[in-house]
Short mmCIF file of C-alpha atoms in Angstrom, two decimals:
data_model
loop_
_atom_site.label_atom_id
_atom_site.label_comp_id
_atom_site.label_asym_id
_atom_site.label_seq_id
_atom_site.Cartn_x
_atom_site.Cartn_y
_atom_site.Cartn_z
CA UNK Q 1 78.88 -36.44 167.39
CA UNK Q 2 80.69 -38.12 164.73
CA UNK Q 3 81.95 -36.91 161.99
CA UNK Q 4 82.63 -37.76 158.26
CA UNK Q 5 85.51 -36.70 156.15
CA UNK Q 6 85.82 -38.06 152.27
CA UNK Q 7 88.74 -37.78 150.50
CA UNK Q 8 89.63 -36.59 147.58
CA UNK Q 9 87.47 -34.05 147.47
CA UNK Q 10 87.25 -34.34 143.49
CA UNK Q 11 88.54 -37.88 141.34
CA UNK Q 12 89.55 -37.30 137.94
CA UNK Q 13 89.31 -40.35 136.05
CA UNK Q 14 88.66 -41.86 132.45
CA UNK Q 15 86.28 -44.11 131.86
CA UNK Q 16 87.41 -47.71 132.42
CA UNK Q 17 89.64 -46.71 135.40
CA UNK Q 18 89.01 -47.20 138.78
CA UNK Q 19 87.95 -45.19 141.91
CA UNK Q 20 88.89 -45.40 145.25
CA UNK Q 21 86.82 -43.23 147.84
CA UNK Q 22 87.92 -42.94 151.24
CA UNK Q 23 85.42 -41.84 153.85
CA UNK Q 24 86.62 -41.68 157.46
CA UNK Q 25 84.86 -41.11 160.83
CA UNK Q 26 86.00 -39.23 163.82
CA UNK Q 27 85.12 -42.08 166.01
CA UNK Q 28 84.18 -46.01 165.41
CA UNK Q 29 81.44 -46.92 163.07
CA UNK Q 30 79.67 -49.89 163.38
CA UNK Q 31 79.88 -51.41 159.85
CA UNK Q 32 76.49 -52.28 160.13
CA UNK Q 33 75.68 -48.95 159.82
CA UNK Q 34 77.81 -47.14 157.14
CA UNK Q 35 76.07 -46.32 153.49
CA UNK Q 36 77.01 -44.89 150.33
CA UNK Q 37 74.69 -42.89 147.87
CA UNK Q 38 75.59 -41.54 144.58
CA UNK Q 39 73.77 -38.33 143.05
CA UNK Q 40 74.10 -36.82 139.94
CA UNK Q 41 72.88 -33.66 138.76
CA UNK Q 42 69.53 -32.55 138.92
CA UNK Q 43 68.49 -36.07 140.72
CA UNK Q 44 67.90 -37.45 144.21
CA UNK Q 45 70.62 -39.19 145.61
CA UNK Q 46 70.51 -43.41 145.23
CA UNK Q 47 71.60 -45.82 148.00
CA UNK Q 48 74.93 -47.53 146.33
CA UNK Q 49 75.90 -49.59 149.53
CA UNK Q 50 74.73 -50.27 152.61
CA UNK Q 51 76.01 -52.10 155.70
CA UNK Q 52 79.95 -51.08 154.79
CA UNK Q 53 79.40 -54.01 152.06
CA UNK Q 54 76.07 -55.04 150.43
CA UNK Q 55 74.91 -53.63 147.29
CA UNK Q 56 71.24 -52.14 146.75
CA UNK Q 57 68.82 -53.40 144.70
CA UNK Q 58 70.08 -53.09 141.45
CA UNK Q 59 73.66 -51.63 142.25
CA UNK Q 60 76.07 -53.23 139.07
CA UNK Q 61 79.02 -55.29 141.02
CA UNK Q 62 81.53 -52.67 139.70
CA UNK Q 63 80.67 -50.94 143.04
CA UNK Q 64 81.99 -52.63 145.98
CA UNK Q 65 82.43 -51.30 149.61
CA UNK Q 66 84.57 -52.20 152.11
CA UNK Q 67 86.15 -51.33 155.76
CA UNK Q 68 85.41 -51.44 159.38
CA UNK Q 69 86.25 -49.25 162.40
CA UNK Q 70 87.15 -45.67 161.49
CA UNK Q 71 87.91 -46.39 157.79
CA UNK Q 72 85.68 -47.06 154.62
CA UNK Q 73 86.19 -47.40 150.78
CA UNK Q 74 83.72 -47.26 147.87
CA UNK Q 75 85.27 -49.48 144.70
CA UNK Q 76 84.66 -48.51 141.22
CA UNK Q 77 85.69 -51.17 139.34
CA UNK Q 78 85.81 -50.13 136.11
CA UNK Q 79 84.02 -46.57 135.93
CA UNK Q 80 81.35 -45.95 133.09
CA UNK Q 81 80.23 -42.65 131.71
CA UNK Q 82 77.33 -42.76 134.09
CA UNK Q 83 79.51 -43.20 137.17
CA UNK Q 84 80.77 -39.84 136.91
CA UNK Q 85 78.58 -38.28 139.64
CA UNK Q 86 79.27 -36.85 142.92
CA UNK Q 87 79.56 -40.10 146.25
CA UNK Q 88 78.24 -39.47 149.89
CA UNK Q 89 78.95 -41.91 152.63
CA UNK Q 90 76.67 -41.53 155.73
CA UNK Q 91 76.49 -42.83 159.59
CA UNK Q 92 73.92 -44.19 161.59
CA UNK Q 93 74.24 -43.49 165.16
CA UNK Q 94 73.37 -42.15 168.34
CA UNK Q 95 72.46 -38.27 167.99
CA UNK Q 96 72.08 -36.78 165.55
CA UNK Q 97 71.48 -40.63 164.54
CA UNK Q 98 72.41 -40.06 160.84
CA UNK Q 99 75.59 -38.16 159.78
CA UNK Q 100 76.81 -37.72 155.82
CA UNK Q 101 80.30 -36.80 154.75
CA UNK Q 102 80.96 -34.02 152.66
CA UNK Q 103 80.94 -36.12 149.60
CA UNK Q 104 83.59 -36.68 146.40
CA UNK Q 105 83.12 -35.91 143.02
CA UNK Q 106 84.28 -38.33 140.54
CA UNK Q 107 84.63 -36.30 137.02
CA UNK Q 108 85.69 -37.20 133.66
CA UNK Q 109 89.82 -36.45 133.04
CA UNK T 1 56.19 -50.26 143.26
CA UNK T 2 57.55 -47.84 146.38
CA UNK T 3 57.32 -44.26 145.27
CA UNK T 4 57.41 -41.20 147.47
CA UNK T 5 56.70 -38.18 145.36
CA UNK T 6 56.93 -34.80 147.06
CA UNK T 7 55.15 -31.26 146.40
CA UNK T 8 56.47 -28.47 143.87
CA UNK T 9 58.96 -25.85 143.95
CA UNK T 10 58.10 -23.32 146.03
CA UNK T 11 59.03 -19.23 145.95
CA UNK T 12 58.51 -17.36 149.65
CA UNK T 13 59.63 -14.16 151.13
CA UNK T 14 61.59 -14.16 154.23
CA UNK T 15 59.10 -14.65 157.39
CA UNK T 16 56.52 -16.40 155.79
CA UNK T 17 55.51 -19.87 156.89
CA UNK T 18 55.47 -22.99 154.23
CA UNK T 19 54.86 -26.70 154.38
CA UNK T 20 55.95 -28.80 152.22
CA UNK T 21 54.43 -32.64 151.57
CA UNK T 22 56.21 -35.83 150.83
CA UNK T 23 53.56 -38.90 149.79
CA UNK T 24 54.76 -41.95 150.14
CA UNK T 25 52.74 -45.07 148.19
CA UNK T 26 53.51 -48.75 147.10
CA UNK T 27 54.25 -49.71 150.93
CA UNK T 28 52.76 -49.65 154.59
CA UNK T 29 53.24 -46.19 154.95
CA UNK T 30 53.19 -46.21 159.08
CA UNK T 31 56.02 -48.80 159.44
CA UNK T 32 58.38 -47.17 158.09
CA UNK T 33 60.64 -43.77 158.92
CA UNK T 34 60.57 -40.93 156.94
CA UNK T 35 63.24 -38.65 157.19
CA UNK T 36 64.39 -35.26 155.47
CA UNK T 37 67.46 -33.83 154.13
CA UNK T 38 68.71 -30.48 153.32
CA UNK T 39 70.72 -29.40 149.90
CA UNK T 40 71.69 -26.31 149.72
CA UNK T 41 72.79 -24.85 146.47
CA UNK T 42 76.19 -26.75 145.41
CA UNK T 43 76.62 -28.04 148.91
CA UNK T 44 76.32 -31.69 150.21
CA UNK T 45 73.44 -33.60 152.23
CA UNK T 46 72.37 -32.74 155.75
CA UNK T 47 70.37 -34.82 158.05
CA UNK T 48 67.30 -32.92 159.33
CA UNK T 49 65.06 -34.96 161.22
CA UNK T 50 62.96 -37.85 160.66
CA UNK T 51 59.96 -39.38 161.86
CA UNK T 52 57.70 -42.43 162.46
CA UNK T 53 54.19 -42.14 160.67
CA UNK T 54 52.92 -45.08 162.74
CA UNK T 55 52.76 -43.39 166.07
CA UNK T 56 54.50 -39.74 165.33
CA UNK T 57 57.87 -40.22 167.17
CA UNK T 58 59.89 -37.69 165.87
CA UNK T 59 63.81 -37.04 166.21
CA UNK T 60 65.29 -34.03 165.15
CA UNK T 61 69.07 -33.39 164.23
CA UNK T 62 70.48 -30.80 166.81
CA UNK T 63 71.10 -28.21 164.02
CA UNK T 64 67.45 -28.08 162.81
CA UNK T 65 65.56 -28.86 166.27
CA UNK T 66 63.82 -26.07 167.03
CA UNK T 67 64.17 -24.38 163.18
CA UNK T 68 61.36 -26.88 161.77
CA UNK T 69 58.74 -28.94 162.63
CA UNK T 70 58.42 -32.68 160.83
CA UNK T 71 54.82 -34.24 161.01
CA UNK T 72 52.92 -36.53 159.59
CA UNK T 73 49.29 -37.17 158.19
CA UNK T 74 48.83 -41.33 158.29
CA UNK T 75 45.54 -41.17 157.37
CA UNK T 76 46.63 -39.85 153.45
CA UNK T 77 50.09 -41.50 153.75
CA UNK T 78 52.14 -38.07 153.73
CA UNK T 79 54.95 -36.50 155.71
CA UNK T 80 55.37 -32.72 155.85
CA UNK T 81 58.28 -30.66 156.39
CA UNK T 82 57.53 -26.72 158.35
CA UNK T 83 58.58 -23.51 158.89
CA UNK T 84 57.42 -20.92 160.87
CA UNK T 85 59.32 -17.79 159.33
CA UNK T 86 61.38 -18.71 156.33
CA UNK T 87 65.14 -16.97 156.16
CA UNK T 88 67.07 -16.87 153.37
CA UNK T 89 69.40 -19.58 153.98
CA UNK T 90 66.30 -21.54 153.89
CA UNK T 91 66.69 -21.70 150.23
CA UNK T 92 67.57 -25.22 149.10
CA UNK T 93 66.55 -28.47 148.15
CA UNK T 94 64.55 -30.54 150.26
CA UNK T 95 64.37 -34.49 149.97
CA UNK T 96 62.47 -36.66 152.08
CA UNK T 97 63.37 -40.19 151.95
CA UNK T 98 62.31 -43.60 153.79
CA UNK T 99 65.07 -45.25 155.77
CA UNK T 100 65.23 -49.02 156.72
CA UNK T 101 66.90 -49.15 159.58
CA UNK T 102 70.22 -47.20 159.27
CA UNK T 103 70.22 -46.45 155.60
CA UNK T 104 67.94 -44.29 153.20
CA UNK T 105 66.91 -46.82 150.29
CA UNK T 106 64.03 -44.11 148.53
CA UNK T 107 64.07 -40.99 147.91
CA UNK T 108 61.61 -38.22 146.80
CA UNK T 109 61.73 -36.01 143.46
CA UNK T 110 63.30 -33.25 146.07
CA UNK T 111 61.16 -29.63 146.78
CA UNK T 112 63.05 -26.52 145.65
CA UNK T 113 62.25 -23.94 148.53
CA UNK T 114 63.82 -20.31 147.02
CA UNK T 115 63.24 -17.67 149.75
CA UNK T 116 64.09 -14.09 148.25
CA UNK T 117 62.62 -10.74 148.91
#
């Protein structure tokens, strides 16, 4: 079974900084198969990035993903007031087929 | 427009059974998975199970198999989510949410399931 760790746990940040989220797996990830949601409050969580790299539907290009292997990063360029929100990445793999980290919270400094 | 909206809040005592829906519109609802996922109260997202409305295959994650039973109804385009006897640490959100392949690209509203005596 692999597993997910994100680090930090919690980002503080101002607005107009920018984010680096580290996600790492306990064994090798096929990029294909590495996503990032974002949820905030009282709301479902959103599909940010999918295959390591490509943006959803509608994802701003101040998020960017990248990494391969055992190591992953979500980009915030620039972060707006409605970036602050809490970041999952998540696996897709043999049993239990999908796997999501423990998540980081990107607050307001 | 792809929508999948799921059923209300729901308030049980422990050992009762509950279902919960998740109605997916806007696409072909049988070719694609629908899986669930657990939030408990200020905790992150769990993978629960997840199945295929077109012919029923259903794959459970090793922590819930055996805890809750996923099924489907193709004929009104829904997906439910069971239990059997409700515990406590039952209470939590529950999203469904269709995947494409390896990723989860909608989501439902989420079902609050409270279980308190």
């Amino acid at each position: 079974e692999i597993v997910l760790t994100q680090s930090p746990g919690t980002l503080s940040l101002s607005p107009g900084e920018r984010a680096t989220l580290s996600c790492r797996a306990s064994q090798s990830v096929s990029s294909s198969y590495l996503a990032w949601y974002q949820q905030k409050p009282g709301q479902a969580p959103r599909l940010l990035i999918y295959g390591a790299s490509s943006r959803a539907t509608g994802i701003p290009d101040r998020f960017s993903g990248s990494g391969s292997g055992t190591d992953f990063t979500l980009t915030i360029s620039r972060l707006e007031p409605e970036d602050f929100a809490v970041y999952y990445c998540q696996q897709y793999g043999s049993s239990p087929f999908f796997t999501f980290g423990p998540g980081t919270k990107v607050d307001i400094k | 427009e792809v929508q999948l909206v799921q059923s209300g809040a729901e308030v049980k005592k422990p050992g009762e059974s509950l279902k919960i829906s998740c109605k997916g519109s806007g696409y072909s609802f049988t070719s694609y998975w629908i899986g669930w996922v657990r939030q408990m109260p200020g905790k992150g997202l769990e993978w629960m199970g997840i199945i295929y409305p077109g012919d029923s295959d259903t794959r459970y994650s090793p922590s819930f198999q055996g805890q809750v039973t996923i099924s489907a109804d193709k004929s009104i385009s829904t997906a439910y989510l069971q239990w059997s006897s409700l515990k406590a640490s039952d209470t939590a959100m529950y999203y469904c949410a269709r995947a494409l392949g390896e990723r989860f690209g909608y989501w439902g509203q989420g079902t609050l399931v409270t279980v308190s005596s």
